[in-house]
Amino acid sequence: MRAHRITFAALVVAAGLSLTACQNGDDGAAASDPSSASSASAASSAGGGSGSGGSDQDSGKESGTGSDGKGTADPAGSGSGSGDGTAPKCTTDGLEITAQDGFIDGDPDGSVVVALKNGSGADCVISGFAGVDLKTNAGDISATRKGEPGDPYTLQNGKEIDFYVSYPLNETGGSGVRITGLVVTPPNETKSVTLAWPGNSSLPVTDGSGSSVLVGPIGSAGQGG
């Protein structure tokens, strides 16, 4: 009988030890299971915790960096000025300048058409007024601007653009003021070219109350080929 009691007591003690070991093993597994920590972190982010800023950072990476983590370049070359397609200004040396009589019967004044042909080998931009002076035996006469300048115009290589010069006709019967040449300075240039005068040979002598020599803006006499 005593032997049976000892055996029963031993079984009870062994069962208690076994139960304690199982509980400790469950606790250790829960602490070492990384999925439990991940689940807790995900739940915290979903609830607006400290992980809520992650979407902003991801968005910034997509717009500002490439897959290698470096900043993406702007293919247009923003800010460099080299990619905006603007041609350089037309220069005196790059233009072939000619003049011809443009008078039409019935007009009250004489007219000369000045052509500016781009022979520079590349497109250029031109606008505004050319400087025009008539050389005469009584001194130079500067033309007065008339009209409004148009927008800057890209003059393709090999093409021309024209403007007009108007002047009073000498109908007095006298010799008047003899014109000996036409001086043209392209817009925004200081270098001039002197051409033969293609219009009437003289201007009337006036006291300043008559019509004067006028120059129209670039493009005012049409655009040539």
PDB file of C-alpha atoms in Angstrom:
ATOM      1  CA  MET A   1       0.000   0.000   0.000  1.00  0.00           C
ATOM      2  CA  ARG A   2       2.802   2.384   0.778  1.00  0.00           C
ATOM      3  CA  ALA A   3       4.478   1.575  -2.482  1.00  0.00           C
ATOM      4  CA  HIS A   4       1.338   2.537  -4.409  1.00  0.00           C
ATOM      5  CA  ARG A   5       1.091   5.904  -2.596  1.00  0.00           C
ATOM      6  CA  ILE A   6       4.691   6.799  -3.431  1.00  0.00           C
ATOM      7  CA  THR A   7       4.160   5.914  -7.087  1.00  0.00           C
ATOM      8  CA  PHE A   8       0.972   8.050  -7.267  1.00  0.00           C
ATOM      9  CA  ALA A   9       2.723  10.996  -5.652  1.00  0.00           C
ATOM     10  CA  ALA A  10       5.566  10.691  -8.102  1.00  0.00           C
ATOM     11  CA  LEU A  11       3.140  10.748 -10.991  1.00  0.00           C
ATOM     12  CA  VAL A  12       1.458  13.896  -9.664  1.00  0.00           C
ATOM     13  CA  VAL A  13       4.819  15.696  -9.333  1.00  0.00           C
ATOM     14  CA  ALA A  14       5.885  14.614 -12.821  1.00  0.00           C
ATOM     15  CA  ALA A  15       2.646  15.862 -14.335  1.00  0.00           C
ATOM     16  CA  GLY A  16       3.088  19.263 -12.681  1.00  0.00           C
ATOM     17  CA  LEU A  17       6.602  19.612 -13.995  1.00  0.00           C
ATOM     18  CA  SER A  18       5.485  18.659 -17.492  1.00  0.00           C
ATOM     19  CA  LEU A  19       2.693  21.309 -17.501  1.00  0.00           C
ATOM     20  CA  THR A  20       5.109  24.054 -16.390  1.00  0.00           C
ATOM     21  CA  ALA A  21       7.583  23.151 -19.114  1.00  0.00           C
ATOM     22  CA  CYS A  22       4.885  23.339 -21.799  1.00  0.00           C
ATOM     23  CA  GLN A  23       3.774  26.803 -20.659  1.00  0.00           C
ATOM     24  CA  ASN A  24       7.345  28.152 -20.655  1.00  0.00           C
ATOM     25  CA  GLY A  25       7.936  26.776 -24.144  1.00  0.00           C
ATOM     26  CA  ASP A  26       4.853  28.540 -25.541  1.00  0.00           C
ATOM     27  CA  ASP A  27       5.946  31.863 -24.070  1.00  0.00           C
ATOM     28  CA  GLY A  28       9.426  31.554 -25.605  1.00  0.00           C
ATOM     29  CA  ALA A  29       8.043  30.689 -29.004  1.00  0.00           C
ATOM     30  CA  ALA A  30       5.794  33.725 -28.979  1.00  0.00           C
ATOM     31  CA  ALA A  31       8.669  36.012 -28.052  1.00  0.00           C
ATOM     32  CA  SER A  32      10.961  34.644 -30.773  1.00  0.00           C
ATOM     33  CA  ASP A  33       8.366  34.484 -33.591  1.00  0.00           C
ATOM     34  CA  PRO A  34       9.154  37.439 -35.989  1.00  0.00           C
ATOM     35  CA  SER A  35       5.698  37.229 -37.524  1.00  0.00           C
ATOM     36  CA  SER A  36       4.178  38.358 -34.248  1.00  0.00           C
ATOM     37  CA  ALA A  37       6.339  41.514 -34.218  1.00  0.00           C
ATOM     38  CA  SER A  38       5.547  42.205 -37.868  1.00  0.00           C
ATOM     39  CA  SER A  39       1.845  41.892 -37.233  1.00  0.00           C
ATOM     40  CA  ALA A  40       2.067  44.321 -34.320  1.00  0.00           C
ATOM     41  CA  SER A  41       4.060  46.823 -36.389  1.00  0.00           C
ATOM     42  CA  ALA A  42       1.607  46.619 -39.290  1.00  0.00           C
ATOM     43  CA  ALA A  43      -1.295  47.160 -36.950  1.00  0.00           C
ATOM     44  CA  SER A  44       0.442  50.199 -35.474  1.00  0.00           C
ATOM     45  CA  SER A  45       1.044  51.695 -38.961  1.00  0.00           C
ATOM     46  CA  ALA A  46      -2.519  51.124 -40.041  1.00  0.00           C
ATOM     47  CA  GLY A  47      -3.661  52.924 -36.944  1.00  0.00           C
ATOM     48  CA  GLY A  48      -1.743  56.142 -37.851  1.00  0.00           C
ATOM     49  CA  GLY A  49       1.283  55.563 -35.648  1.00  0.00           C
ATOM     50  CA  SER A  50       4.862  56.535 -36.341  1.00  0.00           C
ATOM     51  CA  GLY A  51       4.901  54.566 -39.599  1.00  0.00           C
ATOM     52  CA  SER A  52       2.261  56.740 -41.288  1.00  0.00           C
ATOM     53  CA  GLY A  53       4.919  58.936 -42.957  1.00  0.00           C
ATOM     54  CA  GLY A  54       6.208  56.090 -45.086  1.00  0.00           C
ATOM     55  CA  SER A  55       3.877  56.812 -48.019  1.00  0.00           C
ATOM     56  CA  ASP A  56       5.181  60.386 -48.281  1.00  0.00           C
ATOM     57  CA  GLN A  57       8.747  59.198 -48.435  1.00  0.00           C
ATOM     58  CA  ASP A  58       7.939  56.636 -51.119  1.00  0.00           C
ATOM     59  CA  SER A  59       6.197  59.292 -53.175  1.00  0.00           C
ATOM     60  CA  GLY A  60       9.214  61.581 -52.905  1.00  0.00           C
ATOM     61  CA  LYS A  61      11.519  58.860 -54.086  1.00  0.00           C
ATOM     62  CA  GLU A  62       9.466  58.203 -57.208  1.00  0.00           C
ATOM     63  CA  SER A  63       9.377  61.836 -58.270  1.00  0.00           C
ATOM     64  CA  GLY A  64      12.925  62.807 -57.361  1.00  0.00           C
ATOM     65  CA  THR A  65      15.159  59.804 -57.884  1.00  0.00           C
ATOM     66  CA  GLY A  66      15.721  57.000 -60.293  1.00  0.00           C
ATOM     67  CA  SER A  67      15.963  53.322 -59.578  1.00  0.00           C
ATOM     68  CA  ASP A  68      19.634  53.717 -58.675  1.00  0.00           C
ATOM     69  CA  GLY A  69      18.796  56.327 -56.032  1.00  0.00           C
ATOM     70  CA  LYS A  70      20.277  59.226 -58.050  1.00  0.00           C
ATOM     71  CA  GLY A  71      18.314  62.320 -59.005  1.00  0.00           C
ATOM     72  CA  THR A  72      16.620  62.093 -62.403  1.00  0.00           C
ATOM     73  CA  ALA A  73      17.819  64.683 -64.932  1.00  0.00           C
ATOM     74  CA  ASP A  74      15.485  67.039 -66.772  1.00  0.00           C
ATOM     75  CA  PRO A  75      15.939  66.217 -70.482  1.00  0.00           C
ATOM     76  CA  ALA A  76      14.962  69.756 -71.443  1.00  0.00           C
ATOM     77  CA  GLY A  77      18.012  71.199 -69.696  1.00  0.00           C
ATOM     78  CA  SER A  78      15.908  73.459 -67.493  1.00  0.00           C
ATOM     79  CA  GLY A  79      17.644  76.691 -66.668  1.00  0.00           C
ATOM     80  CA  SER A  80      20.571  76.199 -69.045  1.00  0.00           C
ATOM     81  CA  GLY A  81      19.119  78.278 -71.859  1.00  0.00           C
ATOM     82  CA  SER A  82      20.547  75.839 -74.395  1.00  0.00           C
ATOM     83  CA  GLY A  83      17.377  73.822 -74.917  1.00  0.00           C
ATOM     84  CA  ASP A  84      14.773  76.549 -75.479  1.00  0.00           C
ATOM     85  CA  GLY A  85      15.191  76.603 -79.294  1.00  0.00           C
ATOM     86  CA  THR A  86      15.998  80.336 -79.532  1.00  0.00           C
ATOM     87  CA  ALA A  87      18.263  81.238 -82.469  1.00  0.00           C
ATOM     88  CA  PRO A  88      20.915  83.967 -82.136  1.00  0.00           C
ATOM     89  CA  LYS A  89      20.201  87.478 -83.396  1.00  0.00           C
ATOM     90  CA  CYS A  90      20.885  88.332 -87.020  1.00  0.00           C
ATOM     91  CA  THR A  91      24.110  90.257 -87.539  1.00  0.00           C
ATOM     92  CA  THR A  92      25.302  92.607 -90.239  1.00  0.00           C
ATOM     93  CA  ASP A  93      28.005  90.168 -91.329  1.00  0.00           C
ATOM     94  CA  GLY A  94      25.467  87.367 -91.686  1.00  0.00           C
ATOM     95  CA  LEU A  95      22.988  89.342 -93.810  1.00  0.00           C
ATOM     96  CA  GLU A  96      23.027  90.087 -97.515  1.00  0.00           C
ATOM     97  CA  ILE A  97      21.437  93.533 -97.791  1.00  0.00           C
ATOM     98  CA  THR A  98      20.042  94.864-101.067  1.00  0.00           C
ATOM     99  CA  ALA A  99      17.691  97.664-102.090  1.00  0.00           C
ATOM    100  CA  GLN A 100      15.383  98.242-105.054  1.00  0.00           C
ATOM    101  CA  ASP A 101      12.923 100.871-106.181  1.00  0.00           C
ATOM    102  CA  GLY A 102       9.424 100.180-104.889  1.00  0.00           C
ATOM    103  CA  PHE A 103       7.615 103.200-106.259  1.00  0.00           C
ATOM    104  CA  ILE A 104       4.143 102.581-107.731  1.00  0.00           C
ATOM    105  CA  ASP A 105       2.579 105.127-110.077  1.00  0.00           C
ATOM    106  CA  GLY A 106       0.004 107.202-108.272  1.00  0.00           C
ATOM    107  CA  ASP A 107       1.695 107.040-104.873  1.00  0.00           C
ATOM    108  CA  PRO A 108       2.239 110.466-103.269  1.00  0.00           C
ATOM    109  CA  ASP A 109       5.731 109.502-102.064  1.00  0.00           C
ATOM    110  CA  GLY A 110       8.627 107.515-103.385  1.00  0.00           C
ATOM    111  CA  SER A 111       9.465 104.114-101.905  1.00  0.00           C
ATOM    112  CA  VAL A 112      12.499 101.860-101.682  1.00  0.00           C
ATOM    113  CA  VAL A 113      12.329  98.236-100.508  1.00  0.00           C
ATOM    114  CA  VAL A 114      15.315  96.978 -98.530  1.00  0.00           C
ATOM    115  CA  ALA A 115      15.793  93.196 -98.382  1.00  0.00           C
ATOM    116  CA  LEU A 116      17.700  91.404 -95.629  1.00  0.00           C
ATOM    117  CA  LYS A 117      18.679  87.872 -96.678  1.00  0.00           C
ATOM    118  CA  ASN A 118      20.106  85.475 -94.150  1.00  0.00           C
ATOM    119  CA  GLY A 119      23.368  84.133 -95.542  1.00  0.00           C
ATOM    120  CA  SER A 120      24.955  83.185 -92.228  1.00  0.00           C
ATOM    121  CA  GLY A 121      24.451  79.441 -92.637  1.00  0.00           C
ATOM    122  CA  ALA A 122      22.075  79.185 -89.660  1.00  0.00           C
ATOM    123  CA  ASP A 123      18.702  80.579 -88.587  1.00  0.00           C
ATOM    124  CA  CYS A 124      18.721  83.900 -86.763  1.00  0.00           C
ATOM    125  CA  VAL A 125      16.207  86.178 -85.044  1.00  0.00           C
ATOM    126  CA  ILE A 126      15.427  89.712 -86.180  1.00  0.00           C
ATOM    127  CA  SER A 127      12.890  92.362 -85.153  1.00  0.00           C
ATOM    128  CA  GLY A 128      12.373  96.082 -84.683  1.00  0.00           C
ATOM    129  CA  PHE A 129      13.715  98.803 -86.951  1.00  0.00           C
ATOM    130  CA  ALA A 130      16.831  99.057 -89.026  1.00  0.00           C
ATOM    131  CA  GLY A 131      18.768 102.286 -88.941  1.00  0.00           C
ATOM    132  CA  VAL A 132      18.500 104.141 -92.270  1.00  0.00           C
ATOM    133  CA  ASP A 133      20.373 107.221 -93.436  1.00  0.00           C
ATOM    134  CA  LEU A 134      20.299 108.850 -96.851  1.00  0.00           C
ATOM    135  CA  LYS A 135      23.634 110.289 -97.923  1.00  0.00           C
ATOM    136  CA  THR A 136      23.128 113.533 -99.842  1.00  0.00           C
ATOM    137  CA  ASN A 137      25.169 116.412-101.140  1.00  0.00           C
ATOM    138  CA  ALA A 138      23.757 118.447 -98.266  1.00  0.00           C
ATOM    139  CA  GLY A 139      24.673 115.943 -95.533  1.00  0.00           C
ATOM    140  CA  ASP A 140      23.155 112.753 -94.134  1.00  0.00           C
ATOM    141  CA  ILE A 141      19.410 112.525 -93.503  1.00  0.00           C
ATOM    142  CA  SER A 142      18.244 110.022 -90.902  1.00  0.00           C
ATOM    143  CA  ALA A 143      14.928 108.296 -91.563  1.00  0.00           C
ATOM    144  CA  THR A 144      12.157 108.595 -88.969  1.00  0.00           C
ATOM    145  CA  ARG A 145      10.548 105.398 -87.717  1.00  0.00           C
ATOM    146  CA  LYS A 146       6.931 104.816 -88.632  1.00  0.00           C
ATOM    147  CA  GLY A 147       4.666 102.042 -87.375  1.00  0.00           C
ATOM    148  CA  GLU A 148       4.923  99.464 -84.621  1.00  0.00           C
ATOM    149  CA  PRO A 149       7.576  96.734 -84.587  1.00  0.00           C
ATOM    150  CA  GLY A 150       6.356  93.172 -84.823  1.00  0.00           C
ATOM    151  CA  ASP A 151       7.309  90.191 -82.681  1.00  0.00           C
ATOM    152  CA  PRO A 152      10.819  88.739 -83.046  1.00  0.00           C
ATOM    153  CA  TYR A 153      11.003  86.765 -86.281  1.00  0.00           C
ATOM    154  CA  THR A 154      13.155  83.706 -86.935  1.00  0.00           C
ATOM    155  CA  LEU A 155      14.753  84.273 -90.308  1.00  0.00           C
ATOM    156  CA  GLN A 156      15.681  80.903 -91.760  1.00  0.00           C
ATOM    157  CA  ASN A 157      18.991  80.479 -93.494  1.00  0.00           C
ATOM    158  CA  GLY A 158      18.683  81.479 -97.161  1.00  0.00           C
ATOM    159  CA  LYS A 159      15.414  83.406 -96.618  1.00  0.00           C
ATOM    160  CA  GLU A 160      14.852  87.147 -96.631  1.00  0.00           C
ATOM    161  CA  ILE A 161      12.653  89.701 -94.938  1.00  0.00           C
ATOM    162  CA  ASP A 162      12.021  93.252 -96.175  1.00  0.00           C
ATOM    163  CA  PHE A 163      11.176  96.721 -94.969  1.00  0.00           C
ATOM    164  CA  TYR A 164      10.360  99.953 -96.742  1.00  0.00           C
ATOM    165  CA  VAL A 165      11.838 103.423 -96.885  1.00  0.00           C
ATOM    166  CA  SER A 166       9.576 106.219 -98.093  1.00  0.00           C
ATOM    167  CA  TYR A 167      10.699 109.679 -99.159  1.00  0.00           C
ATOM    168  CA  PRO A 168       9.149 112.820-100.693  1.00  0.00           C
ATOM    169  CA  LEU A 169       9.251 113.112-104.457  1.00  0.00           C
ATOM    170  CA  ASN A 170      11.013 116.080-105.981  1.00  0.00           C
ATOM    171  CA  GLU A 171       8.356 117.644-108.210  1.00  0.00           C
ATOM    172  CA  THR A 172       9.596 121.214-107.998  1.00  0.00           C
ATOM    173  CA  GLY A 173      11.458 121.160-111.306  1.00  0.00           C
ATOM    174  CA  GLY A 174      14.699 122.086-109.556  1.00  0.00           C
ATOM    175  CA  SER A 175      17.714 119.970-108.851  1.00  0.00           C
ATOM    176  CA  GLY A 176      16.734 119.582-105.227  1.00  0.00           C
ATOM    177  CA  VAL A 177      18.928 117.649-102.775  1.00  0.00           C
ATOM    178  CA  ARG A 178      20.881 114.989-104.595  1.00  0.00           C
ATOM    179  CA  ILE A 179      20.928 111.507-102.977  1.00  0.00           C
ATOM    180  CA  THR A 180      24.268 109.739-103.237  1.00  0.00           C
ATOM    181  CA  GLY A 181      23.763 106.574-101.154  1.00  0.00           C
ATOM    182  CA  LEU A 182      21.706 104.573 -98.674  1.00  0.00           C
ATOM    183  CA  VAL A 183      23.214 103.508 -95.332  1.00  0.00           C
ATOM    184  CA  VAL A 184      21.521 100.561 -93.566  1.00  0.00           C
ATOM    185  CA  THR A 185      22.250  99.310 -90.052  1.00  0.00           C
ATOM    186  CA  PRO A 186      20.398  96.101 -89.082  1.00  0.00           C
ATOM    187  CA  PRO A 187      18.472  96.105 -85.776  1.00  0.00           C
ATOM    188  CA  ASN A 188      20.622  95.914 -82.637  1.00  0.00           C
ATOM    189  CA  GLU A 189      23.813  96.253 -84.691  1.00  0.00           C
ATOM    190  CA  THR A 190      26.393  99.020 -84.983  1.00  0.00           C
ATOM    191  CA  LYS A 191      27.998  97.896 -88.249  1.00  0.00           C
ATOM    192  CA  SER A 192      26.435  99.477 -91.349  1.00  0.00           C
ATOM    193  CA  VAL A 193      26.492  98.830 -95.065  1.00  0.00           C
ATOM    194  CA  THR A 194      26.288 101.513 -97.754  1.00  0.00           C
ATOM    195  CA  LEU A 195      24.229 100.750-100.857  1.00  0.00           C
ATOM    196  CA  ALA A 196      23.598 102.535-104.125  1.00  0.00           C
ATOM    197  CA  TRP A 197      20.389 104.553-103.993  1.00  0.00           C
ATOM    198  CA  PRO A 198      17.784 102.908-106.308  1.00  0.00           C
ATOM    199  CA  GLY A 199      15.040 105.555-106.087  1.00  0.00           C
ATOM    200  CA  ASN A 200      14.611 109.021-107.524  1.00  0.00           C
ATOM    201  CA  SER A 201      17.864 110.900-107.632  1.00  0.00           C
ATOM    202  CA  SER A 202      16.839 113.877-105.499  1.00  0.00           C
ATOM    203  CA  LEU A 203      14.653 115.162-102.703  1.00  0.00           C
ATOM    204  CA  PRO A 204      12.802 118.452-102.782  1.00  0.00           C
ATOM    205  CA  VAL A 205      14.320 121.345-100.893  1.00  0.00           C
ATOM    206  CA  THR A 206      11.901 122.103 -98.064  1.00  0.00           C
ATOM    207  CA  ASP A 207      11.699 124.263 -94.988  1.00  0.00           C
ATOM    208  CA  GLY A 208      10.930 121.207 -92.889  1.00  0.00           C
ATOM    209  CA  SER A 209       7.161 121.441 -93.251  1.00  0.00           C
ATOM    210  CA  GLY A 210       6.916 118.813 -95.987  1.00  0.00           C
ATOM    211  CA  SER A 211       6.978 115.028 -95.723  1.00  0.00           C
ATOM    212  CA  SER A 212      10.140 113.441 -94.389  1.00  0.00           C
ATOM    213  CA  VAL A 213      12.106 110.279 -95.022  1.00  0.00           C
ATOM    214  CA  LEU A 214      10.426 107.386 -93.158  1.00  0.00           C
ATOM    215  CA  VAL A 215      11.415 103.780 -92.399  1.00  0.00           C
ATOM    216  CA  GLY A 216       9.005 100.986 -91.568  1.00  0.00           C
ATOM    217  CA  PRO A 217       9.664  98.115 -89.160  1.00  0.00           C
ATOM    218  CA  ILE A 218      11.245  94.850 -90.233  1.00  0.00           C
ATOM    219  CA  GLY A 219       8.670  92.917 -92.287  1.00  0.00           C
ATOM    220  CA  SER A 220       6.705  96.019 -93.276  1.00  0.00           C
ATOM    221  CA  ALA A 221       7.355  95.494 -96.998  1.00  0.00           C
ATOM    222  CA  GLY A 222       6.421  91.817 -96.958  1.00  0.00           C
ATOM    223  CA  GLN A 223       8.533  88.721 -96.672  1.00  0.00           C
ATOM    224  CA  GLY A 224      10.528  87.456 -99.589  1.00  0.00           C
ATOM    225  CA  GLY A 225      11.511  83.905-100.443  1.00  0.00           C
TER     226      GLY A 225
END
